[in-house]
Amino acid sequence: MQKTAQAILLSSIMMFLFSAPVLADMDHMQKGHHTGHHRGDMNYGKKSHEVSCWTETLTDDQKAKFAKMRLELKKAKSLLKAQIKVKKIELVTLVTEDNPDQSAIDQKINEILALKKQKMQKKYAFKIAIRSMLTPEQRVQFDMSLLKKAVHGKGQGYQKKSGHKNYGHR
């Protein structure tokens, strides 16, 4: 009976996780956000230090291609993120069983890592595709932006500095 209840709960969570990110993103796009229609700026909502100068030099055609490619990437990443969340829930379920099976846990970890690898591959394929549509001058600015992010990180967001580990919370 407990297994059936867990399966129903897990199925419900999976359905929500798979549908919510994509639906939310589509609703967000339909409202004109991040498509260049909101305040006439495709970088609206980003902090000034996040806006790369290479995006300001894009032609209208490049902006359209960039927006389409970005939407496709967001859809793919949303689906992968949802799958990763489901796998993590399944992993916790395996760990909390009365007699945890280490090989099943290891297999679930491998599944999570494979999904994370796919997500990273899609991200970098996107960067290569964007770079290929840029002019040589834009590529220099794009490359500088990538290098800056690689060295300094994505931005100046909240960084937890405490010395203790936060088990199970991210």
PDB file of C-alpha atoms in Angstrom:
ATOM      1  CA  MET A   1       0.000   0.000   0.000  1.00  0.00           C
ATOM      2  CA  GLN A   2       2.836   2.368   0.867  1.00  0.00           C
ATOM      3  CA  LYS A   3       4.530   1.645  -2.489  1.00  0.00           C
ATOM      4  CA  THR A   4       1.281   2.480  -4.326  1.00  0.00           C
ATOM      5  CA  ALA A   5       0.940   5.769  -2.454  1.00  0.00           C
ATOM      6  CA  GLN A   6       4.570   6.621  -3.223  1.00  0.00           C
ATOM      7  CA  ALA A   7       4.063   5.773  -6.896  1.00  0.00           C
ATOM      8  CA  ILE A   8       0.947   7.970  -7.120  1.00  0.00           C
ATOM      9  CA  LEU A   9       2.707  10.847  -5.352  1.00  0.00           C
ATOM     10  CA  LEU A  10       5.771  10.484  -7.570  1.00  0.00           C
ATOM     11  CA  SER A  11       3.613  10.371 -10.712  1.00  0.00           C
ATOM     12  CA  SER A  12       1.780  13.528  -9.670  1.00  0.00           C
ATOM     13  CA  ILE A  13       5.031  15.327  -8.960  1.00  0.00           C
ATOM     14  CA  MET A  14       6.484  14.193 -12.294  1.00  0.00           C
ATOM     15  CA  MET A  15       3.459  15.466 -14.222  1.00  0.00           C
ATOM     16  CA  PHE A  16       3.699  18.839 -12.512  1.00  0.00           C
ATOM     17  CA  LEU A  17       7.453  19.142 -12.977  1.00  0.00           C
ATOM     18  CA  PHE A  18       7.339  18.254 -16.669  1.00  0.00           C
ATOM     19  CA  SER A  19       4.526  20.626 -17.543  1.00  0.00           C
ATOM     20  CA  ALA A  20       5.005  23.649 -15.283  1.00  0.00           C
ATOM     21  CA  PRO A  21       8.358  25.035 -16.533  1.00  0.00           C
ATOM     22  CA  VAL A  22       7.461  24.844 -20.213  1.00  0.00           C
ATOM     23  CA  LEU A  23       3.967  26.254 -19.694  1.00  0.00           C
ATOM     24  CA  ALA A  24       5.294  29.072 -17.529  1.00  0.00           C
ATOM     25  CA  ASP A  25       7.924  29.963 -20.108  1.00  0.00           C
ATOM     26  CA  MET A  26       5.382  29.927 -22.939  1.00  0.00           C
ATOM     27  CA  ASP A  27       3.043  32.180 -20.934  1.00  0.00           C
ATOM     28  CA  HIS A  28       5.974  34.490 -20.222  1.00  0.00           C
ATOM     29  CA  MET A  29       6.878  34.648 -23.924  1.00  0.00           C
ATOM     30  CA  GLN A  30       3.242  35.296 -24.959  1.00  0.00           C
ATOM     31  CA  LYS A  31       3.195  38.365 -22.727  1.00  0.00           C
ATOM     32  CA  GLY A  32       6.051  39.822 -24.768  1.00  0.00           C
ATOM     33  CA  HIS A  33       8.810  39.321 -22.224  1.00  0.00           C
ATOM     34  CA  HIS A  34      12.324  38.731 -23.553  1.00  0.00           C
ATOM     35  CA  THR A  35      11.225  39.028 -27.161  1.00  0.00           C
ATOM     36  CA  GLY A  36      12.213  42.621 -27.677  1.00  0.00           C
ATOM     37  CA  HIS A  37       8.648  43.904 -27.241  1.00  0.00           C
ATOM     38  CA  HIS A  38       8.872  44.779 -23.562  1.00  0.00           C
ATOM     39  CA  ARG A  39      10.152  48.344 -23.343  1.00  0.00           C
ATOM     40  CA  GLY A  40      11.722  47.792 -26.761  1.00  0.00           C
ATOM     41  CA  ASP A  41      14.768  46.113 -25.248  1.00  0.00           C
ATOM     42  CA  MET A  42      15.582  42.419 -25.489  1.00  0.00           C
ATOM     43  CA  ASN A  43      17.747  42.794 -22.378  1.00  0.00           C
ATOM     44  CA  TYR A  44      14.972  44.291 -20.241  1.00  0.00           C
ATOM     45  CA  GLY A  45      15.088  42.970 -16.707  1.00  0.00           C
ATOM     46  CA  LYS A  46      18.808  42.225 -16.710  1.00  0.00           C
ATOM     47  CA  LYS A  47      21.179  44.167 -14.536  1.00  0.00           C
ATOM     48  CA  SER A  48      23.442  46.521 -16.478  1.00  0.00           C
ATOM     49  CA  HIS A  49      26.554  44.469 -15.704  1.00  0.00           C
ATOM     50  CA  GLU A  50      24.844  41.376 -17.190  1.00  0.00           C
ATOM     51  CA  VAL A  51      24.151  42.988 -20.562  1.00  0.00           C
ATOM     52  CA  SER A  52      26.960  42.214 -22.953  1.00  0.00           C
ATOM     53  CA  CYS A  53      27.877  44.818 -25.517  1.00  0.00           C
ATOM     54  CA  TRP A  54      27.748  42.155 -28.251  1.00  0.00           C
ATOM     55  CA  THR A  55      23.939  41.916 -27.908  1.00  0.00           C
ATOM     56  CA  GLU A  56      23.624  45.641 -28.550  1.00  0.00           C
ATOM     57  CA  THR A  57      25.276  45.256 -31.965  1.00  0.00           C
ATOM     58  CA  LEU A  58      22.909  42.579 -33.291  1.00  0.00           C
ATOM     59  CA  THR A  59      20.956  43.294 -36.458  1.00  0.00           C
ATOM     60  CA  ASP A  60      17.194  42.757 -36.490  1.00  0.00           C
ATOM     61  CA  ASP A  61      17.703  39.450 -38.321  1.00  0.00           C
ATOM     62  CA  GLN A  62      20.300  38.331 -35.766  1.00  0.00           C
ATOM     63  CA  LYS A  63      17.999  39.365 -32.903  1.00  0.00           C
ATOM     64  CA  ALA A  64      15.180  37.265 -34.358  1.00  0.00           C
ATOM     65  CA  LYS A  65      17.454  34.227 -34.772  1.00  0.00           C
ATOM     66  CA  PHE A  66      18.909  34.735 -31.298  1.00  0.00           C
ATOM     67  CA  ALA A  67      15.438  34.958 -29.710  1.00  0.00           C
ATOM     68  CA  LYS A  68      14.259  31.805 -31.496  1.00  0.00           C
ATOM     69  CA  MET A  69      17.390  29.857 -30.560  1.00  0.00           C
ATOM     70  CA  ARG A  70      17.192  31.084 -26.982  1.00  0.00           C
ATOM     71  CA  LEU A  71      13.571  29.953 -26.683  1.00  0.00           C
ATOM     72  CA  GLU A  72      14.475  26.498 -28.013  1.00  0.00           C
ATOM     73  CA  LEU A  73      17.325  26.265 -25.505  1.00  0.00           C
ATOM     74  CA  LYS A  74      15.048  27.334 -22.639  1.00  0.00           C
ATOM     75  CA  LYS A  75      12.479  24.691 -23.600  1.00  0.00           C
ATOM     76  CA  ALA A  76      15.114  21.955 -23.758  1.00  0.00           C
ATOM     77  CA  LYS A  77      16.740  23.045 -20.499  1.00  0.00           C
ATOM     78  CA  SER A  78      13.358  23.288 -18.736  1.00  0.00           C
ATOM     79  CA  LEU A  79      12.536  19.729 -19.700  1.00  0.00           C
ATOM     80  CA  LEU A  80      15.955  18.484 -18.567  1.00  0.00           C
ATOM     81  CA  LYS A  81      15.686  20.415 -15.276  1.00  0.00           C
ATOM     82  CA  ALA A  82      12.301  18.817 -14.622  1.00  0.00           C
ATOM     83  CA  GLN A  83      13.691  15.362 -15.391  1.00  0.00           C
ATOM     84  CA  ILE A  84      16.614  16.002 -13.035  1.00  0.00           C
ATOM     85  CA  LYS A  85      14.212  17.040 -10.257  1.00  0.00           C
ATOM     86  CA  VAL A  86      12.189  13.860 -10.746  1.00  0.00           C
ATOM     87  CA  LYS A  87      15.350  11.725 -10.667  1.00  0.00           C
ATOM     88  CA  LYS A  88      16.468  13.482  -7.469  1.00  0.00           C
ATOM     89  CA  ILE A  89      13.110  12.720  -5.855  1.00  0.00           C
ATOM     90  CA  GLU A  90      13.464   9.107  -6.968  1.00  0.00           C
ATOM     91  CA  LEU A  91      16.988   9.080  -5.503  1.00  0.00           C
ATOM     92  CA  VAL A  92      15.750  10.347  -2.144  1.00  0.00           C
ATOM     93  CA  THR A  93      13.008   7.702  -2.238  1.00  0.00           C
ATOM     94  CA  LEU A  94      15.648   5.013  -2.819  1.00  0.00           C
ATOM     95  CA  VAL A  95      17.822   6.337   0.012  1.00  0.00           C
ATOM     96  CA  THR A  96      14.910   6.454   2.478  1.00  0.00           C
ATOM     97  CA  GLU A  97      13.759   2.869   1.887  1.00  0.00           C
ATOM     98  CA  ASP A  98      14.000   0.451   4.805  1.00  0.00           C
ATOM     99  CA  ASN A  99      16.794  -1.463   3.049  1.00  0.00           C
ATOM    100  CA  PRO A 100      18.432   0.919   0.545  1.00  0.00           C
ATOM    101  CA  ASP A 101      19.948  -0.751  -2.523  1.00  0.00           C
ATOM    102  CA  GLN A 102      23.333   0.875  -3.166  1.00  0.00           C
ATOM    103  CA  SER A 103      23.477  -0.305  -6.784  1.00  0.00           C
ATOM    104  CA  ALA A 104      20.045   1.219  -7.498  1.00  0.00           C
ATOM    105  CA  ILE A 105      21.180   4.449  -5.830  1.00  0.00           C
ATOM    106  CA  ASP A 106      24.361   4.480  -7.919  1.00  0.00           C
ATOM    107  CA  GLN A 107      22.320   3.879 -11.090  1.00  0.00           C
ATOM    108  CA  LYS A 108      20.001   6.782 -10.228  1.00  0.00           C
ATOM    109  CA  ILE A 109      23.019   9.039  -9.624  1.00  0.00           C
ATOM    110  CA  ASN A 110      24.360   8.049 -13.053  1.00  0.00           C
ATOM    111  CA  GLU A 111      20.979   8.919 -14.613  1.00  0.00           C
ATOM    112  CA  ILE A 112      21.070  12.362 -12.966  1.00  0.00           C
ATOM    113  CA  LEU A 113      24.626  12.974 -14.157  1.00  0.00           C
ATOM    114  CA  ALA A 114      23.692  11.927 -17.709  1.00  0.00           C
ATOM    115  CA  LEU A 115      20.853  14.481 -17.721  1.00  0.00           C
ATOM    116  CA  LYS A 116      23.164  17.192 -16.362  1.00  0.00           C
ATOM    117  CA  LYS A 117      25.651  16.327 -19.105  1.00  0.00           C
ATOM    118  CA  GLN A 118      22.913  16.700 -21.759  1.00  0.00           C
ATOM    119  CA  LYS A 119      21.944  20.073 -20.298  1.00  0.00           C
ATOM    120  CA  MET A 120      25.532  21.298 -20.430  1.00  0.00           C
ATOM    121  CA  GLN A 121      25.986  19.988 -23.994  1.00  0.00           C
ATOM    122  CA  LYS A 122      22.877  21.872 -25.130  1.00  0.00           C
ATOM    123  CA  LYS A 123      24.114  25.051 -23.450  1.00  0.00           C
ATOM    124  CA  TYR A 124      27.461  24.947 -25.231  1.00  0.00           C
ATOM    125  CA  ALA A 125      25.955  23.916 -28.573  1.00  0.00           C
ATOM    126  CA  PHE A 126      23.793  27.049 -28.230  1.00  0.00           C
ATOM    127  CA  LYS A 127      26.871  29.199 -27.592  1.00  0.00           C
ATOM    128  CA  ILE A 128      28.581  27.761 -30.677  1.00  0.00           C
ATOM    129  CA  ALA A 129      25.463  28.351 -32.793  1.00  0.00           C
ATOM    130  CA  ILE A 130      25.191  31.955 -31.583  1.00  0.00           C
ATOM    131  CA  ARG A 131      28.882  32.543 -32.214  1.00  0.00           C
ATOM    132  CA  SER A 132      28.589  31.188 -35.771  1.00  0.00           C
ATOM    133  CA  MET A 133      25.971  33.797 -36.717  1.00  0.00           C
ATOM    134  CA  LEU A 134      28.041  36.758 -35.481  1.00  0.00           C
ATOM    135  CA  THR A 135      30.328  39.017 -37.467  1.00  0.00           C
ATOM    136  CA  PRO A 136      34.061  38.900 -36.629  1.00  0.00           C
ATOM    137  CA  GLU A 137      33.723  42.094 -34.552  1.00  0.00           C
ATOM    138  CA  GLN A 138      30.728  40.722 -32.659  1.00  0.00           C
ATOM    139  CA  ARG A 139      32.589  37.433 -32.076  1.00  0.00           C
ATOM    140  CA  VAL A 140      35.404  39.275 -30.325  1.00  0.00           C
ATOM    141  CA  GLN A 141      32.900  40.916 -27.964  1.00  0.00           C
ATOM    142  CA  PHE A 142      31.036  37.607 -27.504  1.00  0.00           C
ATOM    143  CA  ASP A 143      34.268  35.746 -26.740  1.00  0.00           C
ATOM    144  CA  MET A 144      35.312  38.403 -24.233  1.00  0.00           C
ATOM    145  CA  SER A 145      31.928  38.074 -22.545  1.00  0.00           C
ATOM    146  CA  LEU A 146      32.314  34.278 -22.325  1.00  0.00           C
ATOM    147  CA  LEU A 147      35.815  34.566 -20.914  1.00  0.00           C
ATOM    148  CA  LYS A 148      34.705  37.134 -18.342  1.00  0.00           C
ATOM    149  CA  LYS A 149      31.860  34.870 -17.196  1.00  0.00           C
ATOM    150  CA  ALA A 150      34.224  31.880 -17.036  1.00  0.00           C
ATOM    151  CA  VAL A 151      36.635  33.773 -14.793  1.00  0.00           C
ATOM    152  CA  HIS A 152      34.177  35.738 -12.637  1.00  0.00           C
ATOM    153  CA  GLY A 153      31.011  33.667 -12.750  1.00  0.00           C
ATOM    154  CA  LYS A 154      27.551  34.652 -13.955  1.00  0.00           C
ATOM    155  CA  GLY A 155      27.079  37.733 -11.833  1.00  0.00           C
ATOM    156  CA  GLN A 156      27.241  39.283  -8.421  1.00  0.00           C
ATOM    157  CA  GLY A 157      24.411  37.261  -6.903  1.00  0.00           C
ATOM    158  CA  TYR A 158      24.114  35.966  -3.350  1.00  0.00           C
ATOM    159  CA  GLN A 159      27.054  33.784  -2.356  1.00  0.00           C
ATOM    160  CA  LYS A 160      26.819  31.677   0.789  1.00  0.00           C
ATOM    161  CA  LYS A 161      30.101  32.117   2.650  1.00  0.00           C
ATOM    162  CA  SER A 162      29.529  30.002   5.769  1.00  0.00           C
ATOM    163  CA  GLY A 163      31.939  27.204   6.569  1.00  0.00           C
ATOM    164  CA  HIS A 164      29.364  24.503   7.277  1.00  0.00           C
ATOM    165  CA  LYS A 165      27.712  22.229   4.764  1.00  0.00           C
ATOM    166  CA  ASN A 166      24.028  22.599   4.026  1.00  0.00           C
ATOM    167  CA  TYR A 167      23.010  18.962   3.566  1.00  0.00           C
ATOM    168  CA  GLY A 168      20.079  18.422   1.273  1.00  0.00           C
ATOM    169  CA  HIS A 169      19.440  22.112   0.592  1.00  0.00           C
ATOM    170  CA  ARG A 170      20.560  24.077  -2.444  1.00  0.00           C
TER     171      ARG A 170
END
